[in-house]
N, C-alpha and C. Protein backbone atom coordinates (compact mmCIF):
# COMPACT_ATOMS: atom_id res chain seq x y z
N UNK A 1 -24.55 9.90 3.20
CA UNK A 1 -23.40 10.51 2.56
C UNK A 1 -22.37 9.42 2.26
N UNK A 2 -22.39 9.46 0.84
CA UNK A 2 -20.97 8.27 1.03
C UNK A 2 -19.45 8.63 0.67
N UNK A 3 -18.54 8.15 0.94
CA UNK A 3 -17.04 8.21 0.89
C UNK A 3 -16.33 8.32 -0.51
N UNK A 4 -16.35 9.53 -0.34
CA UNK A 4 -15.78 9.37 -1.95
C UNK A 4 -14.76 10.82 -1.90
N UNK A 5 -13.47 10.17 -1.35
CA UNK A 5 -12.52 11.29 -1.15
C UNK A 5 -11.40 11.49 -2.66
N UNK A 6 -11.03 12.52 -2.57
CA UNK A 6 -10.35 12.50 -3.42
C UNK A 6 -8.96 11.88 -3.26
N UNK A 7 -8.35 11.37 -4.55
CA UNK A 7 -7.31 10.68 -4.57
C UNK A 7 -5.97 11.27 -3.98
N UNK A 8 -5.29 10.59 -2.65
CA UNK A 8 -3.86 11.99 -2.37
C UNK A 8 -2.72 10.95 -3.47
N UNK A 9 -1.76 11.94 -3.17
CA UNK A 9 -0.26 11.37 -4.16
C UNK A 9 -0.09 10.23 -3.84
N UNK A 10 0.79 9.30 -4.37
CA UNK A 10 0.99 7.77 -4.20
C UNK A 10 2.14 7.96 -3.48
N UNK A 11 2.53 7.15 -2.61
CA UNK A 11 3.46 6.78 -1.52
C UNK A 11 4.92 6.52 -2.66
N UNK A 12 5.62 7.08 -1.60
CA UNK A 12 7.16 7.37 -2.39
C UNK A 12 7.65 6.17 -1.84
N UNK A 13 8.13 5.50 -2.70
CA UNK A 13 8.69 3.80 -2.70
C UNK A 13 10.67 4.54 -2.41
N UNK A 14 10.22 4.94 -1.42
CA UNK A 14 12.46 5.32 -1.55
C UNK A 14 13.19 5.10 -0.28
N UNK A 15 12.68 4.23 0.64
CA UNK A 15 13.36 3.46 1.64
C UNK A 15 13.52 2.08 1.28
N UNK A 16 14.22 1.38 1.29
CA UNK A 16 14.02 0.03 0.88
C UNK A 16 14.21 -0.83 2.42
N UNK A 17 13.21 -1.61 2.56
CA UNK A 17 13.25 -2.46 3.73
C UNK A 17 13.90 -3.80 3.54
N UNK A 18 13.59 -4.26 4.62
CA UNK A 18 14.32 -5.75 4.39
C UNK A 18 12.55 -6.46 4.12
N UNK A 19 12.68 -7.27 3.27
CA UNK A 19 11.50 -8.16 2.72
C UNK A 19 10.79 -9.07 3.24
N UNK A 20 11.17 -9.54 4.07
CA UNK A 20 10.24 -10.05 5.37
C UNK A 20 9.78 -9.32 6.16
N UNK A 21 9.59 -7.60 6.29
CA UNK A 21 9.11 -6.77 6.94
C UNK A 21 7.45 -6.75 6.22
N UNK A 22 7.32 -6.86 5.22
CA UNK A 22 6.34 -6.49 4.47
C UNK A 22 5.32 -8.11 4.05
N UNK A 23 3.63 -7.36 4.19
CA UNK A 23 2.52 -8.26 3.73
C UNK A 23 3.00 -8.64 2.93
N UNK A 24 2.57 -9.98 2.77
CA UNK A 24 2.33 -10.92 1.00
C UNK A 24 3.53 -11.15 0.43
N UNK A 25 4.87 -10.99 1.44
CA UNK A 25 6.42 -11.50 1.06
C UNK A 25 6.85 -12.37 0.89
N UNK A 26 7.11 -13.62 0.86
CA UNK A 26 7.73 -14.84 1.49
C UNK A 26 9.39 -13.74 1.49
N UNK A 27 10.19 -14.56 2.46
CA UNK A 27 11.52 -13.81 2.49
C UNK A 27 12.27 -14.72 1.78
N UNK A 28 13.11 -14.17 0.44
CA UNK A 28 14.07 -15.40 0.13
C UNK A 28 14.88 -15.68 1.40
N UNK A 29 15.89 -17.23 0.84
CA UNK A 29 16.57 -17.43 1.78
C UNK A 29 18.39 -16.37 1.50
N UNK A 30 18.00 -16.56 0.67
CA UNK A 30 19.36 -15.52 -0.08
C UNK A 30 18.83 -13.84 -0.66
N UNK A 31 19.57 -13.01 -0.28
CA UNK A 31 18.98 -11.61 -0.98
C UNK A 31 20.12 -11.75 -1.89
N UNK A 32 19.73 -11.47 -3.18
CA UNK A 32 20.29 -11.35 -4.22
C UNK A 32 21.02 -9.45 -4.38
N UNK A 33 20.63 -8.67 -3.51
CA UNK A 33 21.08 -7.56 -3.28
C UNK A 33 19.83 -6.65 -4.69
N UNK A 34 19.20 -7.44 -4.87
CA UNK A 34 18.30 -6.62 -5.88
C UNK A 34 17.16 -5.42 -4.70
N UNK A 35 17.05 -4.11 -5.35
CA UNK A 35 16.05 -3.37 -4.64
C UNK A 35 14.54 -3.37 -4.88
N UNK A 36 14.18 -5.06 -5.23
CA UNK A 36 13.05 -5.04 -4.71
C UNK A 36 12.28 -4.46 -6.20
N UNK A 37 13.01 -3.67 -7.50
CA UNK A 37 12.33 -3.44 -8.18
C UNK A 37 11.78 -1.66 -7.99
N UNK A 38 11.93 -1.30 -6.96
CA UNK A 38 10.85 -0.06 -6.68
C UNK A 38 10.99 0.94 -7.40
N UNK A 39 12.00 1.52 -8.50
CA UNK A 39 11.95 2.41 -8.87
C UNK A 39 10.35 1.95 -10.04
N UNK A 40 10.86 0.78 -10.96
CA UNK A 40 9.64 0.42 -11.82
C UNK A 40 8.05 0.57 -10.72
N UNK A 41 7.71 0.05 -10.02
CA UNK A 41 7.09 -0.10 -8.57
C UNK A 41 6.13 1.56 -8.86
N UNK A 42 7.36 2.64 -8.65
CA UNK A 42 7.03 4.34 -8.19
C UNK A 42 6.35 4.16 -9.50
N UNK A 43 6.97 4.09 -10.58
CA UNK A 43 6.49 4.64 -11.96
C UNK A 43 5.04 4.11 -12.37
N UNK A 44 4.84 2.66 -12.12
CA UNK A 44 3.73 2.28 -11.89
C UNK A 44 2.94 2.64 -11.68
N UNK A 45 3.38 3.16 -10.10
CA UNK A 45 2.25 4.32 -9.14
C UNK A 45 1.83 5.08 -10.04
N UNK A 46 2.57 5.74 -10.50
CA UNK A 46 2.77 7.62 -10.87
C UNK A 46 2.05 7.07 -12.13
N UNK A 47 2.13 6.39 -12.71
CA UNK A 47 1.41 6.05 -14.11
C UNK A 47 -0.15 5.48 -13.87
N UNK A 48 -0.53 5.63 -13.00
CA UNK A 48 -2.08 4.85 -12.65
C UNK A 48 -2.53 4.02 -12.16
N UNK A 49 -1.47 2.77 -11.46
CA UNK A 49 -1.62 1.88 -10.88
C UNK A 49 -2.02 2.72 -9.24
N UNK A 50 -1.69 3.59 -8.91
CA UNK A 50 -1.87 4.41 -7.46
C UNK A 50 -3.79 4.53 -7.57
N UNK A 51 -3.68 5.61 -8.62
CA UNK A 51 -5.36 6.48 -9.35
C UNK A 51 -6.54 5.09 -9.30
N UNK A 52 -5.56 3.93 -10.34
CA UNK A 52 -6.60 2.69 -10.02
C UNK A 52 -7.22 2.15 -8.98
N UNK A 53 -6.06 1.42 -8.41
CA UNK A 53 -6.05 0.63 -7.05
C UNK A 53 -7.21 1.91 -6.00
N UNK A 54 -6.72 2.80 -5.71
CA UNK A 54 -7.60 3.60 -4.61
C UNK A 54 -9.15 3.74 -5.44
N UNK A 55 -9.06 4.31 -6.18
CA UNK A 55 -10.56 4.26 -6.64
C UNK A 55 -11.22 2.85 -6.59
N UNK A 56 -10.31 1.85 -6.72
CA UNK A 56 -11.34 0.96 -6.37
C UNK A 56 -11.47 0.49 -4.89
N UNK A 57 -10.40 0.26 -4.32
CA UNK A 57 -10.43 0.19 -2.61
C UNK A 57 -11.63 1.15 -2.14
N UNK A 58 -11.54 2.78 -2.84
CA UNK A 58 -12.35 3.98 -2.27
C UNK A 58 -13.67 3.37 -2.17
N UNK A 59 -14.23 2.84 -3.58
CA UNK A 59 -15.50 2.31 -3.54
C UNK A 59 -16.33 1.46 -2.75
N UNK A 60 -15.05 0.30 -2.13
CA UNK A 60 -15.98 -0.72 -1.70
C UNK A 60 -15.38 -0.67 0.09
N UNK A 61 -14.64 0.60 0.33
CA UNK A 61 -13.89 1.13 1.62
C UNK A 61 -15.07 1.06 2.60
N UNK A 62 -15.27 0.99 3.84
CA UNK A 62 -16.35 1.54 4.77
C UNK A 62 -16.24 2.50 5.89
N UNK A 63 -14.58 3.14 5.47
CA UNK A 63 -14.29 4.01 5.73
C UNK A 63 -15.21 5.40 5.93
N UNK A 64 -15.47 6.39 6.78
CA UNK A 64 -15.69 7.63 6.87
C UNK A 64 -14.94 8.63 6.62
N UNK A 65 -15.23 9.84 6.02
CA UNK A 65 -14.31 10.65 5.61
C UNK A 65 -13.61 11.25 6.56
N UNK A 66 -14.14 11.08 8.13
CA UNK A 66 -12.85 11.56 9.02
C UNK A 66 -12.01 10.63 9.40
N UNK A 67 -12.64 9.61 9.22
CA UNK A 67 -11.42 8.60 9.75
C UNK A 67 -10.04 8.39 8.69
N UNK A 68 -10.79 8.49 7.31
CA UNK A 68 -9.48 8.88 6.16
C UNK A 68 -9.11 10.17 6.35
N UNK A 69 -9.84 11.60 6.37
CA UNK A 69 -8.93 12.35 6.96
C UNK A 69 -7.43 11.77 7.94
N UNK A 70 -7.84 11.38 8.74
CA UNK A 70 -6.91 11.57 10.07
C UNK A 70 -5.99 10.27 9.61
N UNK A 71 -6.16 9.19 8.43
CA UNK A 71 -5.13 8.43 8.36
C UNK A 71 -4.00 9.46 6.86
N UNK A 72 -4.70 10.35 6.40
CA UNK A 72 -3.65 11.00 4.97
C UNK A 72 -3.05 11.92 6.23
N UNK A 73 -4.02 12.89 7.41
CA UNK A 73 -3.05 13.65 7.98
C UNK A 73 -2.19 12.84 8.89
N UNK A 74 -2.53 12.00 9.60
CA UNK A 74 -1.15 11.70 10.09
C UNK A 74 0.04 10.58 9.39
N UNK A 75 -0.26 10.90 8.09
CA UNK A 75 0.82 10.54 7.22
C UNK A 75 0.96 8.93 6.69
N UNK A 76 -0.29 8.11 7.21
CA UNK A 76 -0.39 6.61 7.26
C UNK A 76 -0.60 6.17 5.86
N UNK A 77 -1.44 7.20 4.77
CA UNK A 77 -1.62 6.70 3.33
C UNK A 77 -0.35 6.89 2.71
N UNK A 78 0.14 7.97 2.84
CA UNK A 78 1.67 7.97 2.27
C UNK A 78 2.58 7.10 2.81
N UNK A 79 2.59 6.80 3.70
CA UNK A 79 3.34 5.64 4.47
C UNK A 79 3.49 4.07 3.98
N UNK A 80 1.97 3.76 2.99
CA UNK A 80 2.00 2.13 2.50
C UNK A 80 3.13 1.98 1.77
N UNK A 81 4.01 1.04 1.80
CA UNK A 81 4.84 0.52 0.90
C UNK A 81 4.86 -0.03 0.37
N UNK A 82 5.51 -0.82 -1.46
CA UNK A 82 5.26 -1.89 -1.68
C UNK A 82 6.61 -2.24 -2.63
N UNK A 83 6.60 -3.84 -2.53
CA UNK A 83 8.01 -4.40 -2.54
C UNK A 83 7.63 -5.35 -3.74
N UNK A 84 8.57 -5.76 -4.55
CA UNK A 84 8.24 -6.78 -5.82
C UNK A 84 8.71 -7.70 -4.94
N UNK A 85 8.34 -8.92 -4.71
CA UNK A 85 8.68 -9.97 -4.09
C UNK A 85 8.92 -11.08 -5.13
N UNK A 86 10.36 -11.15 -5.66
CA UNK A 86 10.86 -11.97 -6.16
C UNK A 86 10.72 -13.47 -6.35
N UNK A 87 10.48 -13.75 -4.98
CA UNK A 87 10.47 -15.22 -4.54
C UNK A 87 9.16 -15.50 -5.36
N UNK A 88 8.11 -15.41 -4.90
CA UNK A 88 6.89 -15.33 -5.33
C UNK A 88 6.14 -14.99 -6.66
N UNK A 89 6.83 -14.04 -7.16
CA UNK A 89 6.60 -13.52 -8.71
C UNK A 89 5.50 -12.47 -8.43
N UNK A 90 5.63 -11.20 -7.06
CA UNK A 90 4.00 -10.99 -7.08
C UNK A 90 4.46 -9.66 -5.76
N UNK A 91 3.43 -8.78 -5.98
CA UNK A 91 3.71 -7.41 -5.43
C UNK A 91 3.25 -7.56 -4.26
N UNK A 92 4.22 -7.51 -2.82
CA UNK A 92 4.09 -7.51 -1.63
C UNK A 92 3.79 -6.00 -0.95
N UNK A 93 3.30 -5.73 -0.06
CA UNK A 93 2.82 -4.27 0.78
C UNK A 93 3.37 -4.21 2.20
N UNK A 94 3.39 -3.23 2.48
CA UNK A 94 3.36 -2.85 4.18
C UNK A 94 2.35 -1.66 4.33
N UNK A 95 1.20 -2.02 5.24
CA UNK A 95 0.38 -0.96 5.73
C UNK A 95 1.29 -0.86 7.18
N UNK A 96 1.28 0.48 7.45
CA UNK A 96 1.65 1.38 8.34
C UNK A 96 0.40 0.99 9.62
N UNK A 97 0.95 1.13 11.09
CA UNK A 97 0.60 0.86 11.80
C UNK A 97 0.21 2.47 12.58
N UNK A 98 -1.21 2.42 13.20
CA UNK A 98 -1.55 4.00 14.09
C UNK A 98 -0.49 3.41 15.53
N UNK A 99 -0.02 4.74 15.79
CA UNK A 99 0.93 4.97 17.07
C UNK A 99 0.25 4.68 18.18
N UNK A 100 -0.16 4.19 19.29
CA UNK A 100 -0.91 4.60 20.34
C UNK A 100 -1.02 5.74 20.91
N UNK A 101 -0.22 6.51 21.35
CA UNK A 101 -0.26 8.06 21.27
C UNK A 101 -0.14 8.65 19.87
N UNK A 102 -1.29 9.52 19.62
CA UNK A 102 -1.84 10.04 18.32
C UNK A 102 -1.75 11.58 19.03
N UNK A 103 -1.26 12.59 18.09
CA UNK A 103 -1.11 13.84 18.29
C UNK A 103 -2.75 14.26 18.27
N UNK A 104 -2.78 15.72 18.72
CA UNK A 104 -4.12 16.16 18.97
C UNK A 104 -3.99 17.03 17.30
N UNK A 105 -5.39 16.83 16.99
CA UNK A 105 -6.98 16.28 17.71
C UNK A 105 -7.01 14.89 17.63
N UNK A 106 -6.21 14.24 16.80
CA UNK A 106 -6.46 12.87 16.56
C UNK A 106 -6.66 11.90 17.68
N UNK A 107 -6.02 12.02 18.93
CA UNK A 107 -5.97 11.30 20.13
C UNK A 107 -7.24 11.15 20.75
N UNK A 108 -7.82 12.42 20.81
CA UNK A 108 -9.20 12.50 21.63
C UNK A 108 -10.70 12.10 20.69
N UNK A 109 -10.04 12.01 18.98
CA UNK A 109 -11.00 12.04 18.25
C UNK A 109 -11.29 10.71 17.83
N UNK A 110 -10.27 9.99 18.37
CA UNK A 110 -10.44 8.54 17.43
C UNK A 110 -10.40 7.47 18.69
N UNK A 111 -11.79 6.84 18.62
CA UNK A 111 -11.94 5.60 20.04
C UNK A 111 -11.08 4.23 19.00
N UNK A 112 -11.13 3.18 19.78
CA UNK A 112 -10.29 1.83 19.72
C UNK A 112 -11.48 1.50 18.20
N UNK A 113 -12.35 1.57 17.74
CA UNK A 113 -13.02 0.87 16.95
C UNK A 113 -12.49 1.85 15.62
N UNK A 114 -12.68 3.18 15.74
CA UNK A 114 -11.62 4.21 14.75
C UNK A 114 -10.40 3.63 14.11
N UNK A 115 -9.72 3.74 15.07
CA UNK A 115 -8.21 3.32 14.95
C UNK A 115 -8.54 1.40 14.38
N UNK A 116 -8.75 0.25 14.69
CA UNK A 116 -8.96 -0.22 14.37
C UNK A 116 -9.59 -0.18 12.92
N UNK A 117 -10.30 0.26 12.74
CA UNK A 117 -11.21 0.59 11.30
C UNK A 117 -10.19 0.74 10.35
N UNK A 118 -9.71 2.02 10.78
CA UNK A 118 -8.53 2.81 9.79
C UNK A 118 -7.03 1.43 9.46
N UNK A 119 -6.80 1.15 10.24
CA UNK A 119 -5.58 -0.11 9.82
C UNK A 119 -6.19 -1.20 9.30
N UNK A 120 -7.48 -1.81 9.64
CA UNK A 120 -7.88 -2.60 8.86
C UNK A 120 -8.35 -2.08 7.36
N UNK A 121 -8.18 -1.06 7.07
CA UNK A 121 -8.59 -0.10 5.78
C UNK A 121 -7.32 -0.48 4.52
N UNK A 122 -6.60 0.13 6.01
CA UNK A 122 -4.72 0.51 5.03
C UNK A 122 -4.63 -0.83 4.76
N UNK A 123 -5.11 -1.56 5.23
CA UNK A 123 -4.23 -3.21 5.40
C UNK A 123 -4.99 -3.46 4.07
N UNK A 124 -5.97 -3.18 3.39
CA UNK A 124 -6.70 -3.06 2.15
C UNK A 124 -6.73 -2.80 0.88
N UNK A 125 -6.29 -1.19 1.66
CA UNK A 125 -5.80 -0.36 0.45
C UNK A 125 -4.91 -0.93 -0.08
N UNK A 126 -3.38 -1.34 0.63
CA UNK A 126 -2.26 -1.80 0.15
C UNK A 126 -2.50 -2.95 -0.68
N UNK A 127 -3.52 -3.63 -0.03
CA UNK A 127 -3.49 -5.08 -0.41
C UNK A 127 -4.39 -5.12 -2.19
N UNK A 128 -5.42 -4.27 -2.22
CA UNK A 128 -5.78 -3.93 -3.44
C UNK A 128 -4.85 -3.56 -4.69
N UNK A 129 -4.19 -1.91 -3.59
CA UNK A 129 -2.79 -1.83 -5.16
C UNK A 129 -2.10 -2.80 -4.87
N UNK A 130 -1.53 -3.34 -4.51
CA UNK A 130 -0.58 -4.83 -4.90
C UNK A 130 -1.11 -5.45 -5.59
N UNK A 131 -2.50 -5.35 -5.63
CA UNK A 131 -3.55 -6.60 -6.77
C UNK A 131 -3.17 -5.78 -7.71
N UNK A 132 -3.63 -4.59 -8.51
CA UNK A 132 -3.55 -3.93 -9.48
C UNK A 132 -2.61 -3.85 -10.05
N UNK A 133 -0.86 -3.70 -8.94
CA UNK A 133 0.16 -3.48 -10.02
C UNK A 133 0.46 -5.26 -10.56
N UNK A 134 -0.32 -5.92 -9.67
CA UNK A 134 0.45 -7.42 -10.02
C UNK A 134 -0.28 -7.91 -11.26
N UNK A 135 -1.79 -7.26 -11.72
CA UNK A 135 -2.46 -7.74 -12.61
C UNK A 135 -2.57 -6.63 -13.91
N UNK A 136 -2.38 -5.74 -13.54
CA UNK A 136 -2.59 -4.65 -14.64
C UNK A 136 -0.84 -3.77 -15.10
N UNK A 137 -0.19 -3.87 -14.05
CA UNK A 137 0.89 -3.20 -14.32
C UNK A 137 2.32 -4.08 -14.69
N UNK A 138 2.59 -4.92 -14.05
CA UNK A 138 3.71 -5.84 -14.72
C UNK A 138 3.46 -6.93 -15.36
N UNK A 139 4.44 -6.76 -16.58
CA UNK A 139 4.85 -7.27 -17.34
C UNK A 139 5.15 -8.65 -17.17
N UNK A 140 3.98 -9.53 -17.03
CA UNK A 140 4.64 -11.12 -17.30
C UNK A 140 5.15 -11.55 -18.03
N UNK A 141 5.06 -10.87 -19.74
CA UNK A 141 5.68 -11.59 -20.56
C UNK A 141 6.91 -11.08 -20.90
N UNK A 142 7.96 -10.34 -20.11
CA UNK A 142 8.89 -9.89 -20.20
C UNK A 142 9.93 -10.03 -19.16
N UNK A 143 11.20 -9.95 -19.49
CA UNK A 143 12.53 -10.22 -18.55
C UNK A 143 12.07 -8.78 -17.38
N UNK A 144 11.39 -7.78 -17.78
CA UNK A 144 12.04 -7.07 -16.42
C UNK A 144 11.70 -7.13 -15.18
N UNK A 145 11.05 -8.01 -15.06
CA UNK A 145 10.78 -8.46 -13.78
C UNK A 145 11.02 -9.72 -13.61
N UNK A 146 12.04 -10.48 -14.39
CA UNK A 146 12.62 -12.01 -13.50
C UNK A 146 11.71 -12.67 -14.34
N UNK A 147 10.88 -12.12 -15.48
CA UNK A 147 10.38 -13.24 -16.12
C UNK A 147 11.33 -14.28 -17.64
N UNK A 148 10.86 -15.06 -17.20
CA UNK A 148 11.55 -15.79 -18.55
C UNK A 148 11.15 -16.65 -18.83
N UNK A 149 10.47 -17.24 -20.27
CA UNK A 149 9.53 -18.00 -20.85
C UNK A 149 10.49 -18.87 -21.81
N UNK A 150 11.65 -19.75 -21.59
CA UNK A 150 11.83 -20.49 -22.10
C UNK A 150 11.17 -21.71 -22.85
C-alpha cells in the first residue's frame, strides 16, 4: 500500500517569528523591521506552491499513513512555517517539533522510531516547499522581493 494522502490546507504564515528561529535562515545582523515577506509567502501557498511542494515531498515521503495522520491531527503540518530570508535571497522554514507528552491515542500509538520518522518528515516537507516557493514562486527578476538588477 503506498502513501498517497490527500493534500490538507497550507499553514497560515500569521505569527511572525524572530528569524534565527527558523531552518535555512542566516539571521541578519540588523532587522530592517520588514515581515519577512509572508503575506506574498501565504499567497504563494494558496496559489500552488503548498499543492506542489507536498505532492512532491508526498511522493518520495516514507512516511505511513498513520504516522501522517497523527502529525495533520496533532496540528504539526499546519504548524510548518516559512520566512523569506532576506539576508540570503531564499525561503527559510520551521518544522514544528512532537511534544514528548502526546495526547491519547497518539502517546501509546507512536514508539521513539514514529515520532522520530514523523519530524524527520516535517523537517522535509518544509524543506521541499521552501525549494518550490524559492524556484517556482518568486520572482527573481523583480523588486518585490529585494531584487534589483542594476
Amino acid at each position: 500500500m503506498s502513501f498517497d494522502p490527500e493534500v490538507p490546507d497550507p499553514p497560515r504564515l500569521d505569527a511572525a517569528e524572530d528569524p534565527g528561529d527558523y531552518d535555512a535562515v542566516e539571521e541578519p545582523e540588523t532587522r530592517t523591521g520588514e515581515e519577512g515577506r509572508r503575506e506574498a509567502l501565504a499567497e504563494f501557498l494558496a496559489e500552488g506552491a503548498w499543492e506542489d511542494g507536498f505532492a512532491e515531498w508526498a511522493d518520495n515521503s516514507y512516511l505511513d499513513d498513520e504516522q501522517f495522520e497523527a502529525a495533520r491531527e496533532l496540528g504539526l503540518v499546519g504548524a510548518l512555517d516559512f520566512y523569506w530570508n532576506e539576508t540570503a535571497g531564499d525561503v527559510g522554514y520551521r518544522a514544528p517539533e512532537l511534544a514528548t507528552d502526546l495526547p491519547q491515542p497518539w502517546d501509546d500509538r507512536l514508539d521513539r522510531n514514529d515520532r522520530a520518522d514523523i519530524e524527520e518528515a516535517l523537517d522535509e516537507l518544509g524543506r521541499t516547499v521552501s525549494e518550490v516557493l524559492e524556484n517556482r514562486y518568486v520572482d527573481r527578476s523583480s523588486e518585490a522581493f529585494g531584487y534589483t538588477w542594476d
